[in-house]
Structures are given as structure tokens and as C-alpha cells.
Short mmCIF file of C-alpha atoms and ligand atoms in Angstrom, two decimals:
data_model
loop_
_atom_site.label_atom_id
_atom_site.label_comp_id
_atom_site.label_asym_id
_atom_site.label_seq_id
_atom_site.Cartn_x
_atom_site.Cartn_y
_atom_site.Cartn_z
CA UNK A 1 19.27 3.58 12.66
CA UNK A 2 21.21 2.97 10.16
CA UNK A 3 20.42 2.29 7.20
CA UNK A 4 22.54 0.27 4.97
CA UNK A 5 21.32 0.67 1.04
CA UNK A 6 22.93 -0.68 -1.39
CA UNK A 7 23.44 2.05 -4.29
CA UNK A 8 21.43 -0.07 -6.30
CA UNK A 9 18.65 0.20 -4.63
CA UNK A 10 17.60 3.85 -6.60
CA UNK A 11 18.14 1.79 -9.86
CA UNK A 12 15.66 -1.09 -8.38
CA UNK A 13 12.81 1.07 -7.90
CA UNK A 14 13.16 3.32 -11.21
CA UNK A 15 13.02 0.22 -12.69
CA UNK A 16 9.98 -1.34 -10.60
CA UNK A 17 8.52 2.53 -12.02
CA UNK A 18 8.39 0.99 -15.76
CA UNK A 19 8.28 -1.97 -14.96
CA UNK A 20 4.58 -1.57 -13.82
CA UNK A 21 4.56 1.17 -16.77
CA UNK A 22 1.10 -0.54 -19.31
CA UNK A 23 2.14 2.30 -21.26
CA UNK A 24 1.26 5.79 -19.63
CA UNK A 25 -0.12 4.58 -16.71
CA UNK A 26 1.35 1.95 -14.16
CA UNK A 27 -0.20 -0.80 -12.80
CA UNK A 28 0.11 -0.93 -8.72
CA UNK A 29 1.93 -4.67 -8.85
CA UNK A 30 1.67 -7.15 -11.58
CA UNK A 31 -1.47 -9.58 -11.03
CA UNK A 32 -3.15 -8.79 -7.70
CA UNK A 33 -3.92 -5.21 -8.82
CA UNK A 34 -4.06 -5.09 -12.77
CA UNK A 35 -5.45 -1.54 -13.51
CA UNK A 36 -4.84 1.98 -13.14
CA UNK A 37 -5.39 2.98 -9.22
CA UNK A 38 -5.99 6.80 -8.33
CA UNK A 39 -4.22 7.25 -5.39
CA UNK A 40 -1.28 4.79 -6.79
CA UNK A 41 -0.99 7.04 -9.54
CA UNK A 42 -0.47 10.16 -7.35
CA UNK A 43 2.08 8.81 -6.01
CA UNK A 44 3.61 7.05 -9.12
CA UNK A 45 4.09 10.56 -10.66
CA UNK A 46 5.73 12.02 -7.38
CA UNK A 47 8.38 8.98 -8.07
CA UNK A 48 8.27 8.93 -11.99
CA UNK A 49 9.71 13.31 -11.28
CA UNK A 50 12.67 12.41 -9.91
CA UNK A 51 14.11 11.07 -13.38
CA UNK A 52 11.40 11.97 -16.06
CA UNK A 53 8.61 15.04 -15.75
CA UNK A 54 7.02 14.41 -18.69
CA UNK A 55 6.16 10.74 -17.68
CA UNK A 56 5.10 11.78 -14.11
CA UNK A 57 2.36 13.86 -15.64
CA UNK A 58 1.63 11.61 -17.96
CA UNK A 59 1.02 9.61 -14.77
CA UNK A 60 -2.26 12.20 -14.33
CA UNK A 61 -3.71 12.49 -17.74
CA UNK A 62 -4.21 9.10 -17.78
CA UNK A 63 -5.49 9.14 -14.44
CA UNK A 64 -8.25 11.82 -15.52
CA UNK A 65 -9.44 10.36 -19.08
CA UNK A 66 -11.34 7.92 -16.30
CA UNK A 67 -13.28 11.37 -15.07
CA UNK A 68 -16.53 11.03 -14.47
CA UNK A 69 -19.41 13.68 -15.45
CA UNK A 70 -20.33 15.04 -12.17
CA UNK A 71 -16.34 15.50 -11.77
CA UNK A 72 -15.52 12.31 -9.81
CA UNK A 73 -12.45 10.65 -10.55
CA UNK A 74 -12.83 6.23 -10.17
CA UNK A 75 -10.62 4.79 -7.84
CA UNK A 76 -9.60 2.21 -10.66
CA UNK A 77 -9.96 2.58 -14.08
CA UNK A 78 -9.86 -0.52 -16.38
CA UNK A 79 -8.07 1.24 -19.26
CA UNK A 80 -7.87 -3.57 -20.85
CA UNK A 81 -9.66 -6.53 -19.97
CA UNK A 82 -8.25 -8.52 -17.02
CA UNK A 83 -9.27 -11.84 -16.02
CA UNK A 84 -7.22 -11.83 -13.44
CA UNK A 85 -9.03 -9.57 -11.36
CA UNK A 86 -12.88 -9.33 -9.31
CA UNK A 87 -14.61 -7.12 -9.00
CA UNK A 88 -13.90 -6.06 -12.76
CA UNK A 89 -15.98 -3.90 -14.57
CA UNK A 90 -18.92 -5.78 -14.88
CA UNK A 91 -19.63 -5.84 -11.48
CA UNK A 92 -18.78 -2.14 -11.12
CA UNK A 93 -21.02 -1.30 -13.93
CA UNK A 94 -19.64 2.18 -13.39
CA UNK A 95 -20.99 5.44 -15.81
CA UNK A 96 -17.89 6.84 -16.47
CA UNK A 97 -16.64 7.63 -20.07
CA UNK A 98 -14.03 4.37 -20.00
CA UNK A 99 -14.72 1.46 -17.89
CA UNK A 100 -14.17 2.03 -13.53
CA UNK A 101 -15.30 1.66 -10.77
CA UNK A 102 -17.81 3.93 -9.04
CA UNK A 103 -16.06 5.40 -6.05
CA UNK A 104 -13.51 7.31 -5.10
CA UNK A 105 -9.81 7.22 -3.56
CA UNK A 106 -7.97 9.63 -1.27
CA UNK A 107 -7.41 12.94 -3.08
CA UNK A 108 -3.21 13.26 -2.95
CA UNK A 109 -3.02 14.10 -6.88
CA UNK A 110 -3.43 18.21 -6.92
CA UNK A 111 -0.58 18.07 -4.05
CA UNK A 112 1.42 15.76 -6.06
CA UNK A 113 1.41 17.74 -9.18
CA UNK A 114 2.08 20.85 -7.47
CA UNK A 115 5.32 18.56 -6.40
CA UNK A 116 5.88 17.58 -9.96
CA UNK A 117 5.55 21.28 -11.11
CA UNK A 118 7.56 22.26 -8.28
CA UNK A 119 10.53 20.75 -10.25
CA UNK A 120 10.63 22.01 -13.67
CA UNK A 121 7.53 25.04 -13.67
CA UNK A 122 8.46 25.47 -16.64
CA UNK A 123 7.68 22.58 -18.78
CA UNK A 124 4.90 21.57 -16.54
CA UNK A 125 2.83 25.19 -16.62
CA UNK A 126 1.31 23.42 -20.07
CA UNK A 127 0.14 20.36 -18.11
CA UNK A 128 -1.04 21.69 -14.92
CA UNK A 129 -3.14 24.51 -16.68
CA UNK A 130 -4.93 21.55 -18.94
CA UNK A 131 -4.90 19.31 -15.25
CA UNK A 132 -6.07 22.29 -12.64
CA UNK A 133 -10.19 22.54 -14.28
CA UNK A 134 -10.01 19.15 -14.06
CA UNK A 135 -8.74 18.72 -10.14
CA UNK A 136 -10.93 21.68 -9.33
CA UNK A 137 -14.03 19.49 -9.84
CA UNK A 138 -12.90 16.48 -8.53
CA UNK A 139 -12.13 18.33 -4.91
CA UNK A 140 -15.41 20.06 -5.55
CA UNK A 141 -17.15 16.71 -6.35
CA UNK A 142 -16.06 15.54 -2.58
CA UNK A 143 -17.53 19.27 -1.16
CA UNK A 144 -20.51 19.01 -2.96
CA UNK A 145 -21.35 15.17 -1.72
CA UNK A 146 -19.37 13.77 0.64
CA UNK A 147 -19.35 16.23 4.15
CA UNK A 148 -20.68 16.12 7.44
CA UNK A 149 -19.86 18.26 9.51
CA UNK A 150 -17.38 19.87 7.48
CA UNK A 151 -15.52 16.20 7.42
CA UNK A 152 -15.25 13.76 4.40
CA UNK A 153 -16.88 11.04 4.06
CA UNK A 154 -16.49 7.77 2.84
CA UNK A 155 -18.95 5.43 1.43
CA UNK A 156 -17.28 2.38 0.55
CA UNK A 157 -14.25 1.07 2.82
CA UNK A 158 -12.19 0.66 -0.40
CA UNK A 159 -12.32 4.73 -0.78
CA UNK A 160 -10.53 5.59 1.99
CA UNK A 161 -7.73 2.96 0.70
CA UNK A 162 -7.64 1.67 4.04
CA UNK A 163 -9.92 -1.02 2.92
CA UNK A 164 -10.37 -3.29 6.17
CA UNK A 165 -8.80 -1.04 9.17
CA UNK A 166 -10.82 -1.59 11.87
CA UNK A 167 -12.36 1.87 11.80
CA UNK A 168 -14.87 0.14 9.70
CA UNK A 169 -16.44 -2.60 12.34
CA UNK A 170 -19.20 -0.68 13.35
CA UNK A 171 -20.27 0.42 10.09
CA UNK A 172 -19.82 -3.22 8.37
CA UNK A 173 -21.11 -4.81 11.51
CA UNK A 174 -24.38 -2.86 10.50
CA UNK A 175 -24.47 -3.75 6.66
CA UNK A 176 -26.76 -7.44 6.27
CA UNK A 177 -25.43 -9.17 3.29
CA UNK A 178 -27.97 -11.81 2.35
CA UNK A 179 -28.14 -12.53 -1.26
CA UNK A 180 -24.87 -11.01 -2.35
CA UNK A 181 -24.87 -13.91 -4.25
CA UNK A 182 -21.74 -16.57 -5.10
CA UNK A 183 -18.63 -14.76 -5.85
CA UNK A 184 -14.53 -15.85 -6.44
CA UNK A 185 -12.09 -13.99 -4.96
CA UNK A 186 -8.59 -13.29 -7.27
CA UNK A 187 -7.48 -11.58 -4.01
CA UNK A 188 -6.15 -15.13 -2.31
CA UNK A 189 -4.94 -16.61 -5.39
CA UNK A 190 -2.22 -13.43 -5.38
CA UNK A 191 -1.65 -13.73 -1.55
CA UNK A 192 -1.37 -15.16 1.48
CA UNK A 193 -5.35 -15.27 3.28
CA UNK A 194 -3.53 -14.21 6.36
CA UNK A 195 -2.51 -10.82 4.66
CA UNK A 196 -5.84 -10.25 2.88
CA UNK A 197 -9.54 -9.39 4.26
CA UNK A 198 -12.12 -12.09 5.39
CA UNK A 199 -14.97 -13.34 3.70
CA UNK A 200 -17.27 -11.30 6.59
CA UNK A 201 -15.20 -7.85 4.93
CA UNK A 202 -15.61 -8.98 1.12
CA UNK A 203 -19.41 -10.09 1.62
CA UNK A 204 -20.38 -6.37 2.84
CA UNK A 205 -17.54 -4.70 0.21
CA UNK A 206 -19.72 -6.36 -2.86
CA UNK A 207 -23.02 -6.00 -1.13
CA UNK A 208 -21.59 -2.25 -1.14
CA UNK A 209 -20.85 -2.12 -4.97
CA UNK A 210 -24.24 -4.28 -6.12
CA UNK A 211 -25.78 -1.29 -4.13
CA UNK A 212 -24.01 1.41 -6.27
CA UNK A 213 -25.19 0.21 -9.46
CA UNK A 214 -28.60 -0.61 -9.04
CA UNK A 215 -28.78 3.30 -7.78
CA UNK A 216 -26.68 3.65 -11.07
CA UNK A 217 -24.33 5.61 -8.54
CA UNK A 218 -26.73 8.12 -8.63
CA UNK A 219 -25.14 10.56 -5.59
CA UNK A 220 -28.15 11.74 -3.80
CA UNK A 221 -29.85 8.49 -3.97
CA UNK A 222 -26.47 6.94 -2.41
CA UNK A 223 -27.08 9.63 0.37
CA UNK A 224 -30.10 8.27 0.98
CA UNK A 225 -30.06 4.85 0.91
CA UNK A 226 -26.24 4.00 1.41
CA UNK A 227 -25.72 2.45 5.09
CA UNK A 228 -22.17 3.37 4.92
CA UNK A 229 -21.13 6.91 5.34
CA UNK A 230 -17.79 6.91 8.12
CA UNK A 231 -16.15 10.71 8.65
CA UNK A 232 -12.90 9.27 7.97
CA UNK A 233 -9.29 11.35 8.95
CA UNK A 234 -8.06 9.89 5.18
CA UNK A 235 -9.90 11.85 3.17
CA UNK A 236 -10.04 14.85 5.29
CA UNK A 237 -7.20 15.32 6.23
CA UNK A 238 -5.44 14.80 2.56
CA UNK A 239 -8.80 16.70 0.94
CA UNK A 240 -7.44 20.27 3.16
CA UNK A 241 -3.87 19.40 2.67
CA UNK A 242 -5.02 19.29 -1.98
CA UNK A 243 -7.11 21.93 -1.98
CA UNK A 244 -4.57 24.16 -0.31
CA UNK A 245 -1.78 22.78 -3.22
CA UNK A 246 -4.51 23.04 -5.63
CA UNK A 247 -5.45 27.17 -3.67
CA UNK A 248 -1.62 27.65 -4.31
CA UNK A 249 -1.92 25.86 -8.47
CA UNK A 250 -4.37 28.60 -8.65
CA UNK A 251 -2.78 31.03 -7.84
CA UNK A 252 0.47 29.75 -9.87
CA UNK A 253 -2.04 30.25 -13.30
CA UNK A 254 -4.04 33.54 -12.29
CA UNK A 255 -6.90 32.21 -10.61
CA UNK A 256 -9.12 32.99 -8.66
CA UNK A 257 -8.95 30.91 -5.57
CA UNK A 258 -11.10 32.09 -3.70
CA UNK A 259 -14.20 29.32 -3.61
CA UNK A 260 -11.23 26.79 -2.44
CA UNK A 261 -10.42 29.25 0.59
CA UNK A 262 -13.67 29.06 1.65
CA UNK A 263 -13.31 25.50 0.84
CA UNK A 264 -10.29 25.23 4.13
CA UNK A 265 -12.30 26.94 6.18
CA UNK A 266 -15.01 24.29 5.95
CA UNK A 267 -12.98 20.99 6.17
CA UNK A 268 -10.73 22.89 8.63
CA UNK A 269 -13.73 22.66 11.01
CA UNK A 270 -14.58 19.39 9.56
CA UNK A 271 -10.48 18.00 10.70
CA UNK A 272 -12.23 19.30 14.32
CA UNK A 273 -15.56 17.26 14.24
CA UNK A 274 -12.46 13.90 14.08
CA UNK A 275 -10.77 14.36 17.44
CA UNK A 276 -12.42 11.74 19.96
CA UNK A 277 -11.82 13.39 23.17
CA UNK A 278 -11.73 10.15 24.92
CA UNK A 279 -9.42 8.32 23.00
CA UNK A 280 -7.50 12.22 22.40
CA UNK A 281 -6.82 11.06 19.25
CA UNK A 282 -8.52 11.99 16.02
CA UNK A 283 -11.07 9.16 14.70
CA UNK A 284 -13.47 8.06 12.27
CA UNK A 285 -17.12 8.74 12.92
CA UNK A 286 -20.00 7.24 11.97
CA UNK A 287 -22.12 9.72 9.98
CA UNK A 288 -24.84 7.76 10.11
CA UNK A 289 -25.15 6.70 14.00
CA UNK A 290 -22.59 9.06 15.40
CA UNK A 291 -20.77 5.82 17.05
CA UNK A 292 -16.98 6.72 17.16
CA UNK A 293 -14.52 3.80 15.23
CA UNK A 294 -12.07 4.69 19.18
CA UNK A 295 -9.04 3.57 16.68
CA UNK A 296 -5.91 5.13 16.89
CA UNK A 297 -4.90 4.33 13.15
CA UNK A 298 -2.45 5.61 10.61
CA UNK A 299 -4.43 7.94 8.63
CA UNK A 300 -4.49 10.04 13.14
CA UNK A 301 -1.22 11.76 12.12
CA UNK A 302 -1.80 12.94 9.20
CA UNK A 303 -3.16 16.29 10.58
CA UNK A 304 0.42 17.86 10.31
CA UNK A 305 -0.13 17.16 6.64
CA UNK A 306 -3.06 18.78 6.58
CA UNK A 307 -1.25 22.02 8.57
CA UNK A 308 -2.79 21.32 11.44
CA UNK A 309 -1.01 20.91 14.76
CA UNK A 310 -2.34 19.17 18.21
CA UNK A 311 0.25 18.58 21.20
CA UNK A 312 -2.24 15.31 22.34
CA UNK A 313 -1.26 14.41 19.04
CA UNK A 314 2.67 14.25 19.10
CA UNK A 315 1.96 12.39 22.59
CA UNK A 316 0.31 9.38 20.96
CA UNK A 317 2.31 9.90 18.05
CA UNK A 318 5.17 8.82 20.47
CA UNK A 319 2.99 6.21 22.47
CA UNK A 320 2.52 4.10 18.81
CA UNK A 321 5.97 4.38 17.38
CA UNK A 322 8.01 3.46 20.74
CA UNK A 323 5.12 0.42 20.65
CA UNK A 324 6.97 -0.97 17.28
CA UNK A 325 10.23 -1.50 14.94
CA UNK A 326 8.90 0.07 12.32
CA UNK A 327 6.29 2.58 12.59
CA UNK A 328 3.57 3.58 11.66
CA UNK A 329 1.30 0.75 11.99
CA UNK A 330 -2.03 1.18 10.60
CA UNK A 331 -3.66 0.54 13.36
CA UNK A 332 -3.15 0.80 17.65
CA UNK A 333 -0.15 -2.48 18.21
CA UNK A 334 -2.27 -2.01 22.35
CA UNK A 335 -5.55 -3.05 21.05
CA UNK A 336 -7.14 -6.30 20.46
CA UNK A 337 -8.11 -5.56 17.34
CA UNK A 338 -5.34 -4.82 16.09
CA UNK A 339 -3.29 -8.31 13.71
CA UNK A 340 0.69 -7.40 12.25
CA UNK A 341 -0.30 -8.91 9.02
CA UNK A 342 -3.30 -8.57 8.21
CA UNK A 343 -3.56 -4.96 5.16
CA UNK A 344 -4.77 -2.26 7.57
CA UNK A 345 -5.92 -3.99 11.23
CA UNK A 346 -1.67 -3.55 12.06
CA UNK A 347 0.58 -3.28 8.79
CA UNK A 348 3.12 -0.49 7.90
CA UNK A 349 2.93 1.32 4.80
CA UNK A 350 5.50 3.24 3.50
CA UNK A 351 2.87 5.79 1.39
CA UNK A 352 1.18 7.09 3.93
CA UNK A 353 4.22 7.11 6.85
CA UNK A 354 5.42 9.21 3.30
CA UNK A 355 2.79 12.20 4.19
CA UNK A 356 2.76 12.08 7.93
CA UNK A 357 6.88 12.89 7.97
CA UNK A 358 6.10 15.35 5.18
CA UNK A 359 3.74 16.84 7.34
CA UNK A 360 6.41 16.95 11.04
CA UNK A 361 9.06 18.53 8.80
CA UNK A 362 6.53 21.43 8.12
CA UNK A 363 5.24 21.65 11.36
CA UNK A 364 8.86 21.85 13.20
CA UNK A 365 8.77 18.28 14.17
CA UNK A 366 11.77 18.26 12.60
CA UNK A 367 13.37 15.18 14.83
CA UNK A 368 10.35 12.80 13.99
CA UNK A 369 10.03 13.17 10.82
CA UNK A 370 13.74 12.11 9.87
CA UNK A 371 13.25 9.16 12.62
CA UNK A 372 10.30 7.91 10.32
CA UNK A 373 12.25 8.58 7.01
CA UNK A 374 15.29 6.54 8.13
CA UNK A 375 13.04 4.19 9.67
CA UNK A 376 10.90 3.83 6.13
CA UNK A 377 13.70 3.66 4.67
CA UNK A 378 15.71 0.67 6.48
CA UNK A 379 12.17 -1.62 6.55
CA UNK A 380 12.18 -1.28 2.44
CA UNK A 381 16.57 -1.97 2.38
CA UNK A 382 15.82 -4.67 4.18
CA UNK A 383 13.16 -6.18 2.81
CA UNK A 384 12.29 -4.73 -0.19
CA UNK A 385 9.79 -3.23 -2.37
CA UNK A 386 6.43 -5.05 -0.50
CA UNK A 387 3.26 -3.35 -0.61
CA UNK A 388 3.23 -3.15 2.69
CA UNK A 389 5.35 -4.81 6.07
CA UNK A 390 5.26 -5.96 9.80
CA UNK A 391 5.28 -3.38 11.89
CA UNK A 392 7.63 -5.12 14.76
CA UNK A 393 9.62 -7.43 12.11
CA UNK A 394 9.56 -5.23 9.05
CA UNK A 395 8.75 -8.75 7.09
CA UNK A 396 7.84 -7.89 3.89
CA UNK A 397 3.65 -7.89 3.37
CA UNK A 398 1.10 -8.28 0.71
CA UNK A 399 2.31 -7.90 -3.11
CA UNK A 400 6.26 -7.48 -4.09
CA UNK A 401 7.70 -5.13 -6.77
CA UNK A 402 5.35 -2.21 -6.27
CA UNK A 403 5.10 1.14 -7.40
CA UNK A 404 4.02 2.94 -4.47
CA UNK A 405 7.03 1.76 -2.62
CA UNK A 406 8.93 2.38 -5.73
CA UNK A 407 8.03 5.84 -6.02
CA UNK A 408 8.36 6.74 -2.06
CA UNK A 409 11.74 5.39 -2.31
CA UNK A 410 13.16 7.28 -4.75
CA UNK A 411 10.96 10.67 -3.57
CA UNK A 412 10.83 10.63 -0.25
CA UNK A 413 13.10 7.82 1.26
CA UNK A 414 16.66 7.22 -0.57
CA UNK A 415 19.13 8.44 1.32
CA UNK A 416 20.30 10.23 -2.42
CA UNK A 417 16.86 12.20 -3.06
CA UNK A 418 15.52 12.20 0.47
CA UNK A 419 14.45 16.38 0.38
CA UNK A 420 10.97 16.49 1.66
C1 GLC B 501 -5.54 -1.70 -1.85
C2 GLC B 501 -5.25 -0.69 -1.45
C3 GLC B 501 -5.73 0.53 -1.36
C4 GLC B 501 -4.82 0.77 -3.31
C5 GLC B 501 -4.60 -0.51 -3.39
C6 GLC B 501 -3.75 -0.30 -4.78
O1 GLC B 501 -6.99 -1.82 -2.01
O2 GLC B 501 -5.92 -0.43 -0.06
O3 GLC B 501 -5.15 1.69 -1.00
O4 GLC B 501 -4.44 1.79 -3.70
O5 GLC B 501 -4.67 -1.21 -2.85
O6 GLC B 501 -2.61 -0.73 -4.35
#
């Protein structure tokens, strides 16, 4: 596939990052997501590092301003009120230093901090030294509160960053959202409802927020009472990778990293518990019921990114990428639950592609990694810096002028800066 790239694509991407800057932190996109989101910001830092390293470090600093005393880093920080978003700070009732949500998101920050540091180690030493203990505390929180047989669980569909993936269908069916009350969604006034989660899903999302709030976000109480607890490939592979990168950063700072090395061992064992032998794929596992989700998702292919080889996953990858023009789809196109435009039930997400491709290249699957970079560059060049894309047609979906799509363009997909 030959990507026709206008020379201004890099400039457009930088303009998106600058345009979504709200003074030290970026919003994912104006309107639909008007606050600071956790993993979006870490991707943004990776993008900023291609042209403004101090600004990249600042993105992490503003993110960790919201860290809770127990180490958790929330998935949304409500720095300034915005009535255009639901559920806002009054619904969440977060208990951190600034208004926030009560759940976390995939911990990609340590891995991108490593990249920002490596772009200029001298300039990075002081900001890294300040960030390191905060990353350590956040990772510890995951290890303390979120493990099931060593795999990392999510306690709300939003926590994995893959909101409405079929991976959660089983656990969601176990929730009775009676009493959730009336509420007005704001997302469907920004974006076509056909590209967003359904009311069935939303009632359960809000019910889970209300449960957390009622328990004052006490993790021990939630561990007992929350029916939604799913061991997830996104979190498990990303935390495993992040721990490896954090250990490298610790070594660079002269820290003792033996505790992180133990965590890596635990998570490696945990990752193996996500292998679904019948599906022949890494899969989500309901930690309450033990049931498999039976889903081949784009998160399934993060094993290489986590440093784990598996020949059966190469076969699975080839099967899935042959089923669509713009891989990697967020759900198997051969499944009857696939929906090409509905968010995490089918569309392709550039950010996940960037992580998959980093892993493919590192584990020697270089041609596949490069092909994925090309396909991602192609879909962005043709259809713009969209939130996500139809994997068959490439059509843009969700929000536009999206921070993380611009960021991965600059740091990875762009022909001008495509080193991974
Ligand atoms: C959606 C995505 C999530 C992302 C957020 C902001 O909720 O599913 O992964 O962080 O939007 O872009």
C-alpha cells in the first residue's frame, strides 16, 4: 500500500495537539471529551516529544496532579467545569486532590515517559526523577487491588479504555441497573448515536459509577461488592510492559528495582491465565464467574508489546488482518457481534495499532509491524485525524481532530518520523 501524504500532515498534527492544549494538559477532542483523560495524555506526551520535550513532560505533570493518596491515577481529571459532558464531577464524587473520576485507565504513562526521557536524557533527568515515585505508587495500586491470578482486572468497562467491547458482554449482563434513575447523555449530542454505546450499556456504566460513589471508592469494599470484575488483556499486557519500562527508568536513576522485577514475574504468570485454549487467543476472563469472553480483540494482540511470543497469535493475527482493509479491528470481523462503526465493537483504533506494531517489530515480526504502520498512516492520510475508523472502508468515525491520533501520527505513523 502506498501512502500519499501531503507534506502538511505533520503540521496539521502539531496544530491539533496545540489546539487541544488547555494550558498544560490536552483534551482528547473539543466538545465530546472536554477534560484530561489518562491514557490519552500519555499518548499526547509521546506526540509532543517530537517537537516540544518540556511540553511533553508537562502533560505527565498535570496528569499526576490528580493522583489519589492510595496511588490511583484517575481516568478523567475535571480541571475546569464543563456542562457539555456527562457524567461529570458531581456524579463521580471522586476523593482525590482535584475533582476526578473514581477509576483508572491503562497505565501507558511509564512506557511513554521512557520514550520522552530517551529523546533527551539530560533534559529528562529532573522531570523523570520527580515522576518516578508517582509511577511506582500507581503501579503498586494495580498490584494491590486489581489482580486475579496475576492478571489485571477492570472494575468498570471504562477502565480498560475499551468502553463497549463485546469482551464485557457477559459481565454486563449480570448487572441489574434498576434504580439508576433518569439522566441525560451528552455524547450522543456530539456524535452519531450509531457510533456510540447503547442505552443498555450506559445504564450499567452509570449504575457502576453510583456503586463506587456509594462505597466512597473504597477498594476493599468494592472488591467485595462490585459484580463487574474482568481480567483483561489491555490492562495486563500494558501494565506488564509498563513495569518493564519502569524498571529500566529506575535503573537509569540508580533506584533499587527488585520489587518491580518481582511484579514482572507475577504479571507474566497472570498473562498466561488469559490464554483461552479453545479460542486459541488471549481473551478476557470474568474473574467472578470464571467465564471466557470468547473475543478476539485488538487488545489480544498486545502480547508482543508485553514481551510475550506466541506462534498461535501470529496465525490469529494473519487471519484477522486478512479480513479487513484497515486492521486491526477492535473485534473479530467474522463474529456476529462485530459492528464496523460502533466504537470498540469493530472499528480500528490507531493508538492500539501503534502499540501492537511496536511489539511486532521488537519481537522480530518486522514485516507485519511495518505493514501495520503503513496501513495506519494510509487510513489517517485518507480520512483524517479521527477518533477511530471503519476497518473495511476506512471511513472516519467518532470525534474529529483527535489528540491521540495526531500524536501517534507524529511519533510513529508519519513517514517523516516513523521510527518506533
Ligand atoms: C473513550 C475511549 C477511551 C478514551 C476516551 C477519551 O471513552 O473509549 O479509551 O480514553 O474516550 O478519548
